[in-house]
Protein backbone atom coordinates (compact mmCIF):
# COMPACT_ATOMS: atom_id res chain seq x y z
CA UNK A 1 0.00 0.00 0.00
CA UNK A 2 1.37 3.39 -0.99
CA UNK A 3 2.02 5.64 1.97
CA UNK A 4 -0.01 8.84 2.21
CA UNK A 5 1.15 12.13 3.67
CA UNK A 6 -1.21 14.46 5.52
CA UNK A 7 0.02 17.89 6.67
CA UNK A 8 0.75 17.48 10.40
CA UNK A 9 -1.90 18.38 12.91
CA UNK A 10 -1.49 21.57 14.91
CA UNK A 11 -2.32 20.55 18.47
CA UNK A 12 -4.57 22.78 20.53
CA UNK A 13 -5.00 22.96 24.27
CA UNK A 14 -6.79 19.86 25.59
CA UNK A 15 -6.54 18.27 22.15
CA UNK A 16 -8.38 15.00 22.05
CA UNK A 17 -6.65 12.24 20.15
CA UNK A 18 -8.59 9.26 18.85
CA UNK A 19 -7.54 6.23 16.83
CA UNK A 20 -8.35 7.88 13.50
CA UNK A 21 -6.13 10.86 14.27
CA UNK A 22 -3.31 8.64 15.51
CA UNK A 23 -3.50 6.54 12.35
CA UNK A 24 -3.52 9.57 10.07
CA UNK A 25 -0.96 11.77 11.80
CA UNK A 26 1.34 9.22 13.36
CA UNK A 27 1.13 5.89 11.54
CA UNK A 28 0.57 7.16 7.99
CA UNK A 29 2.91 10.13 8.18
CA UNK A 30 5.70 8.11 9.77
CA UNK A 31 5.27 5.44 7.11
CA UNK A 32 5.47 8.10 4.41
CA UNK A 33 8.64 9.57 5.90
CA UNK A 34 10.18 6.12 6.26
CA UNK A 35 9.18 4.88 2.80
CA UNK A 36 8.91 7.95 0.60
CA UNK A 37 7.05 6.88 -2.51
CA UNK A 38 9.16 6.75 -5.64
CA UNK A 39 8.35 6.13 -9.26
CA UNK A 40 10.40 4.85 -12.15
CA UNK A 41 9.87 4.27 -15.85
CA UNK A 42 11.94 3.11 -18.80
CA UNK A 43 13.02 5.85 -21.20
CA UNK A 44 13.48 4.93 -24.84
CA UNK A 45 12.95 6.09 -28.38
CA UNK A 46 14.88 8.39 -30.65
CA UNK A 47 14.71 11.90 -32.00
CA UNK A 48 16.11 13.99 -34.81
CA UNK A 49 14.72 17.21 -33.35
CA UNK A 50 17.05 20.19 -32.99
CA UNK A 51 14.73 21.57 -30.31
CA UNK A 52 13.83 19.86 -27.06
CA UNK A 53 11.21 17.11 -27.45
CA UNK A 54 9.86 14.59 -24.96
CA UNK A 55 11.33 11.10 -24.90
CA UNK A 56 9.11 8.04 -24.83
CA UNK A 57 8.18 7.23 -21.24
CA UNK A 58 6.79 9.39 -18.47
CA UNK A 59 6.05 9.18 -14.76
CA UNK A 60 2.83 10.15 -13.02
CA UNK A 61 3.82 10.84 -9.44
CA UNK A 62 1.63 11.90 -6.52
CA UNK A 63 3.24 14.98 -4.95
CA UNK A 64 2.59 16.54 -1.55
CA UNK A 65 4.13 19.96 -2.09
CA UNK A 66 7.81 19.14 -1.61
CA UNK A 67 10.78 19.27 -3.96
CA UNK A 68 11.46 16.29 -6.22
CA UNK A 69 14.69 14.43 -6.83
CA UNK A 70 14.67 13.52 -10.51
CA UNK A 71 17.27 11.10 -11.82
CA UNK A 72 18.04 9.82 -15.30
CA UNK A 73 20.47 6.99 -16.01
CA UNK A 74 20.75 6.00 -19.64
CA UNK A 75 22.93 5.13 -22.62
CA UNK A 76 23.23 7.75 -25.33
CA UNK A 77 23.92 7.00 -28.98
CA UNK A 78 23.76 8.96 -32.19
CA UNK A 79 23.87 7.86 -35.81
CA UNK A 80 26.38 10.65 -36.38
CA UNK A 81 29.69 10.89 -34.55
CA UNK A 82 30.53 13.59 -32.02
CA UNK A 83 27.21 15.41 -32.10
CA UNK A 84 26.11 17.98 -29.54
CA UNK A 85 22.98 16.79 -27.74
CA UNK A 86 21.01 18.20 -24.83
CA UNK A 87 18.92 16.77 -22.02
CA UNK A 88 16.35 18.30 -19.74
CA UNK A 89 13.55 17.34 -17.36
CA UNK A 90 9.97 18.59 -17.52
CA UNK A 91 7.07 18.63 -15.09
CA UNK A 92 3.62 18.74 -16.64
CA UNK A 93 5.23 19.72 -19.94
CA UNK A 94 7.22 22.65 -18.54
CA UNK A 95 10.96 22.16 -18.89
CA UNK A 96 13.10 22.82 -15.81
CA UNK A 97 16.40 23.75 -17.43
CA UNK A 98 17.75 26.57 -19.51
CA UNK A 99 15.52 27.36 -22.52
CA UNK A 100 18.39 26.83 -24.95
CA UNK A 101 20.74 24.39 -23.24
CA UNK A 102 18.43 22.42 -20.96
CA UNK A 103 20.03 20.86 -17.90
CA UNK A 104 22.96 19.18 -19.65
CA UNK A 105 24.88 19.38 -22.91
CA UNK A 106 27.19 16.67 -24.15
CA UNK A 107 28.89 15.52 -27.28
CA UNK A 108 28.15 11.96 -28.27
CA UNK A 109 30.76 9.29 -28.89
CA UNK A 110 33.40 10.00 -31.52
CA UNK A 111 32.30 6.81 -33.25
CA UNK A 112 28.80 6.81 -34.73
CA UNK A 113 26.30 4.52 -32.99
CA UNK A 114 28.60 3.92 -30.02
CA UNK A 115 27.11 4.32 -26.58
CA UNK A 116 28.01 6.79 -23.89
CA UNK A 117 26.73 6.53 -20.32
CA UNK A 118 24.79 9.47 -18.96
CA UNK A 119 23.63 10.24 -15.43
CA UNK A 120 21.67 13.41 -14.78
CA UNK A 121 20.18 14.36 -11.43
CA UNK A 122 18.31 17.41 -10.27
CA UNK A 123 16.41 18.51 -7.19
CA UNK A 124 13.67 20.96 -8.08
CA UNK A 125 14.08 24.41 -6.60
CA UNK A 126 10.41 25.30 -6.67
CA UNK A 127 8.28 22.46 -5.30
CA UNK A 128 5.64 21.25 -7.74
CA UNK A 129 2.09 21.86 -6.59
CA UNK A 130 0.51 19.04 -4.62
CA UNK A 131 -1.29 16.54 -6.79
CA UNK A 132 -0.38 14.11 -9.54
CA UNK A 133 2.40 15.50 -11.71
CA UNK A 134 3.83 14.16 -14.96
CA UNK A 135 7.62 14.00 -15.15
CA UNK A 136 9.40 13.52 -18.48
CA UNK A 137 12.82 13.62 -20.14
CA UNK A 138 13.34 16.04 -23.01
CA UNK A 139 16.15 15.67 -25.56
CA UNK A 140 17.53 17.38 -28.64
CA UNK A 141 20.30 16.74 -31.13
CA UNK A 142 22.24 19.01 -33.45
CA UNK A 143 22.27 16.34 -36.17
CA UNK A 144 21.78 12.63 -36.73
CA UNK A 145 19.36 10.48 -34.77
CA UNK A 146 19.72 10.55 -31.00
CA UNK A 147 18.67 7.53 -28.94
CA UNK A 148 18.70 7.25 -25.18
CA UNK A 149 17.67 4.10 -23.38
CA UNK A 150 17.55 3.94 -19.61
CA UNK A 151 15.46 4.75 -16.57
CA UNK A 152 13.86 7.84 -15.11
CA UNK A 153 13.36 7.95 -11.34
CA UNK A 154 11.44 10.40 -9.14
CA UNK A 155 11.08 10.81 -5.38
CA UNK A 156 9.77 13.69 -3.25
CA UNK A 157 12.69 14.51 -1.00
CA UNK A 158 12.19 17.89 0.54
CA UNK B 1 10.67 27.56 8.61
CA UNK B 2 10.40 24.27 10.39
CA UNK B 3 12.66 23.41 13.28
CA UNK B 4 14.02 20.15 14.62
CA UNK B 5 13.67 19.29 18.32
CA UNK B 6 15.54 16.18 19.50
CA UNK B 7 12.89 13.54 20.21
CA UNK B 8 11.80 13.43 23.79
CA UNK B 9 12.12 10.38 26.05
CA UNK B 10 8.69 9.89 27.55
CA UNK B 11 8.19 8.97 31.18
CA UNK B 12 5.41 7.04 32.94
CA UNK B 13 2.24 9.11 33.32
CA UNK B 14 3.79 12.05 31.52
CA UNK B 15 1.20 14.55 30.41
CA UNK B 16 1.10 14.91 26.64
CA UNK B 17 0.52 18.63 26.18
CA UNK B 18 -0.32 20.49 23.01
CA UNK B 19 3.08 22.22 23.29
CA UNK B 20 4.82 18.87 23.23
CA UNK B 21 2.60 17.69 20.42
CA UNK B 22 3.48 20.65 18.26
CA UNK B 23 7.21 20.41 18.92
CA UNK B 24 7.62 16.64 18.95
CA UNK B 25 5.14 15.69 16.28
CA UNK B 26 4.06 18.58 14.09
CA UNK B 27 7.37 20.45 13.78
CA UNK B 28 9.55 17.36 13.67
CA UNK B 29 7.38 15.72 11.02
CA UNK B 30 7.46 18.89 8.92
CA UNK B 31 11.22 19.11 9.34
CA UNK B 32 11.71 15.50 8.25
CA UNK B 33 9.47 15.99 5.25
CA UNK B 34 10.92 19.31 4.13
CA UNK B 35 14.67 18.98 4.82
CA UNK B 36 17.12 21.86 4.66
CA UNK B 37 17.94 22.60 1.02
CA UNK B 38 20.19 25.03 -0.79
CA UNK B 39 20.77 25.56 -4.50
CA UNK B 40 22.95 27.77 -6.64
CA UNK B 41 23.71 28.09 -10.31
CA UNK B 42 26.20 30.04 -12.34
CA UNK B 43 25.67 31.41 -15.82
CA UNK B 44 29.29 31.04 -16.91
CA UNK B 45 32.67 30.19 -15.40
CA UNK B 46 36.17 29.40 -16.57
CA UNK B 47 39.62 28.78 -15.18
CA UNK B 48 43.13 28.75 -16.54
CA UNK B 49 45.38 25.72 -16.52
CA UNK B 50 46.71 24.77 -13.11
CA UNK B 51 46.89 22.00 -10.57
CA UNK B 52 46.02 24.20 -7.61
CA UNK B 53 42.32 23.66 -6.92
CA UNK B 54 40.18 26.76 -7.14
CA UNK B 55 36.52 27.12 -6.32
CA UNK B 56 34.27 27.61 -9.33
CA UNK B 57 33.60 31.32 -9.23
CA UNK B 58 30.08 32.38 -8.39
CA UNK B 59 28.88 28.93 -7.33
CA UNK B 60 28.32 28.63 -3.59
CA UNK B 61 25.60 27.33 -1.28
CA UNK B 62 25.34 28.53 2.30
CA UNK B 63 23.13 26.16 4.26
CA UNK B 64 22.25 25.84 7.93
CA UNK B 65 21.86 22.23 8.97
CA UNK B 66 21.15 20.39 12.20
CA UNK B 67 23.97 17.84 12.25
CA UNK B 68 22.79 15.21 9.76
CA UNK B 69 24.54 14.04 6.62
CA UNK B 70 23.98 15.96 3.40
CA UNK B 71 23.53 15.01 -0.24
CA UNK B 72 25.58 17.09 -2.70
CA UNK B 73 24.82 17.14 -6.45
CA UNK B 74 26.91 19.06 -8.98
CA UNK B 75 25.98 19.17 -12.66
CA UNK B 76 27.80 20.86 -15.51
CA UNK B 77 29.05 20.49 -19.08
CA UNK B 78 32.74 21.27 -19.48
CA UNK B 79 34.21 22.70 -22.65
CA UNK B 80 37.83 22.70 -23.78
CA UNK B 81 38.80 24.63 -26.89
CA UNK B 82 42.27 23.31 -27.69
CA UNK B 83 42.15 19.59 -26.99
CA UNK B 84 41.60 17.15 -24.18
CA UNK B 85 42.57 18.20 -20.69
CA UNK B 86 42.63 16.38 -17.38
CA UNK B 87 40.07 17.87 -15.02
CA UNK B 88 39.55 17.19 -11.35
CA UNK B 89 36.44 18.23 -9.48
CA UNK B 90 35.89 18.11 -5.73
CA UNK B 91 33.23 19.28 -3.36
CA UNK B 92 34.32 21.82 -0.77
CA UNK B 93 32.71 22.08 2.66
CA UNK B 94 33.94 25.27 4.31
CA UNK B 95 36.93 25.13 1.97
CA UNK B 96 37.86 21.52 2.83
CA UNK B 97 37.85 19.09 -0.11
CA UNK B 98 35.41 16.21 -0.01
CA UNK B 99 35.09 13.38 -2.55
CA UNK B 100 35.42 14.19 -6.22
CA UNK B 101 36.41 12.83 -9.61
CA UNK B 102 39.18 13.21 -12.18
CA UNK B 103 38.80 12.61 -15.90
CA UNK B 104 39.97 13.59 -19.38
CA UNK B 105 37.69 15.83 -21.40
CA UNK B 106 36.51 14.67 -24.81
CA UNK B 107 38.57 17.03 -26.95
CA UNK B 108 38.63 20.42 -28.64
CA UNK B 109 35.28 22.22 -28.73
CA UNK B 110 33.43 19.27 -27.23
CA UNK B 111 31.22 19.29 -24.17
CA UNK B 112 31.95 16.68 -21.51
CA UNK B 113 28.93 16.04 -19.25
CA UNK B 114 29.39 15.85 -15.50
CA UNK B 115 26.88 14.85 -12.86
CA UNK B 116 28.71 14.32 -9.57
CA UNK B 117 26.83 13.14 -6.49
CA UNK B 118 28.21 12.58 -3.03
CA UNK B 119 26.79 11.79 0.38
CA UNK B 120 28.77 12.92 3.37
CA UNK B 121 29.66 10.08 5.72
CA UNK B 122 30.63 12.35 8.57
CA UNK B 123 27.82 14.85 9.07
CA UNK B 124 28.77 18.51 8.99
CA UNK B 125 28.35 19.97 12.45
CA UNK B 126 25.07 21.68 13.27
CA UNK B 127 25.16 25.25 12.01
CA UNK B 128 25.90 27.11 8.83
CA UNK B 129 28.33 25.76 6.26
CA UNK B 130 29.49 26.84 2.83
CA UNK B 131 29.45 24.34 -0.02
CA UNK B 132 31.37 24.84 -3.26
CA UNK B 133 33.07 22.87 -6.02
CA UNK B 134 36.75 23.18 -6.87
CA UNK B 135 38.38 22.37 -10.16
CA UNK B 136 41.78 21.98 -11.75
CA UNK B 137 42.82 21.77 -15.40
CA UNK B 138 46.00 20.11 -16.59
CA UNK B 139 46.77 22.01 -19.76
CA UNK B 140 44.42 24.79 -20.83
CA UNK B 141 41.64 27.17 -19.95
CA UNK B 142 38.36 25.32 -19.48
CA UNK B 143 34.83 26.66 -19.22
CA UNK B 144 31.33 25.45 -18.48
CA UNK B 145 28.31 25.64 -20.72
CA UNK B 146 26.10 28.66 -20.15
CA UNK B 147 23.29 28.37 -17.64
CA UNK B 148 23.77 24.69 -16.92
CA UNK B 149 26.12 24.50 -13.96
CA UNK B 150 24.35 23.94 -10.65
CA UNK B 151 25.02 22.82 -7.10
CA UNK B 152 22.34 21.29 -4.84
CA UNK B 153 22.80 20.57 -1.13
CA UNK B 154 20.18 18.79 0.97
CA UNK B 155 20.32 17.61 4.58
CA UNK B 156 19.02 14.47 6.26
CA UNK B 157 20.36 11.77 3.98
Coordinates of N, CA, C and O in Angstrom, one line a residue, chain B residues 7 9 23 30 43 47 53 55 68 71 73 82-83 85 112 118-120 124 127 135 137 143 148 150-151 153-154 156:
Chain B
X7 N 14.0 14.3 19.7 CA 12.9 13.5 20.2 C 13.0 13.3 21.7 O 14.1 13.0 22.2
X9 N 12.3 11.7 25.4 CA 12.1 10.4 26.0 C 11.0 10.5 27.0 O 11.0 11.3 27.9
X23 N 5.8 20.5 19.1 CA 7.2 20.4 18.9 C 7.6 19.0 18.5 O 8.4 18.9 17.6
X30 N 7.3 17.9 10.0 CA 7.5 18.9 8.9 C 8.9 19.0 8.6 O 9.3 19.1 7.4
X43 N 25.9 31.3 -14.4 CA 25.7 31.4 -15.8 C 26.9 31.0 -16.6 O 26.8 30.4 -17.7
X47 N 38.4 28.7 -15.9 CA 39.6 28.8 -15.2 C 40.8 28.5 -16.1 O 40.6 27.7 -17.1
X53 N 43.8 23.6 -6.9 CA 42.3 23.7 -6.9 C 41.8 25.1 -6.6 O 42.3 25.7 -5.7
X55 N 38.0 27.2 -6.3 CA 36.5 27.1 -6.3 C 36.0 27.7 -7.6 O 36.5 28.7 -8.1
X68 N 23.0 16.5 10.5 CA 22.8 15.2 9.8 C 23.6 15.3 8.5 O 24.1 16.3 8.1
X71 N 23.4 15.5 1.1 CA 23.5 15.0 -0.2 C 24.0 16.2 -1.1 O 23.4 17.3 -1.0
X73 N 24.9 17.5 -5.0 CA 24.8 17.1 -6.4 C 25.4 18.3 -7.2 O 24.9 19.5 -7.0
X82 N 41.0 23.7 -27.0 CA 42.3 23.3 -27.7 C 42.3 21.8 -27.9 O 42.6 21.3 -29.0
X83 N 42.1 21.1 -26.9 CA 42.2 19.6 -27.0 C 41.7 19.0 -25.6 O 41.2 19.8 -24.8
X85 N 41.9 17.7 -21.9 CA 42.6 18.2 -20.7 C 42.1 17.3 -19.5 O 41.0 16.9 -19.5
X112 N 31.9 17.9 -22.3 CA 32.0 16.7 -21.5 C 30.9 16.8 -20.4 O 31.0 17.8 -19.6
X118 N 27.5 13.1 -4.2 CA 28.2 12.6 -3.0 C 27.4 12.7 -1.8 O 26.7 13.8 -1.6
X119 N 27.4 11.7 -1.0 CA 26.8 11.8 0.4 C 27.9 12.0 1.4 O 29.0 11.3 1.2
X120 N 27.8 12.9 2.3 CA 28.8 12.9 3.4 C 28.6 11.7 4.2 O 27.5 11.1 4.4
X124 N 28.3 17.2 8.6 CA 28.8 18.5 9.0 C 28.1 18.9 10.3 O 27.0 18.5 10.6
X127 N 24.8 23.8 12.2 CA 25.2 25.2 12.0 C 25.2 25.5 10.5 O 24.8 24.7 9.7
X135 N 37.9 23.1 -9.0 CA 38.4 22.4 -10.2 C 39.8 22.7 -10.5 O 40.3 23.7 -10.1
X137 N 42.7 22.1 -14.0 CA 42.8 21.8 -15.4 C 44.3 21.6 -15.7 O 45.1 22.4 -15.4
X143 N 36.0 25.9 -19.6 CA 34.8 26.7 -19.2 C 33.6 25.7 -19.1 O 33.7 24.5 -19.5
X148 N 24.0 26.1 -17.2 CA 23.8 24.7 -16.9 C 24.3 24.3 -15.6 O 23.8 23.4 -14.9
X150 N 25.1 23.8 -11.9 CA 24.3 23.9 -10.7 C 24.9 23.1 -9.5 O 25.6 22.1 -9.7
X151 N 24.6 23.5 -8.3 CA 25.0 22.8 -7.1 C 23.8 22.7 -6.2 O 23.2 23.8 -5.8
X153 N 22.4 21.1 -2.4 CA 22.8 20.6 -1.1 C 21.5 20.3 -0.3 O 20.7 21.2 -0.2
X154 N 21.4 19.1 0.2 CA 20.2 18.8 1.0 C 20.6 18.0 2.2 O 21.3 17.0 2.1
X156 N 19.8 15.6 5.8 CA 19.0 14.5 6.3 C 19.1 13.3 5.4 O 18.1 12.6 5.2

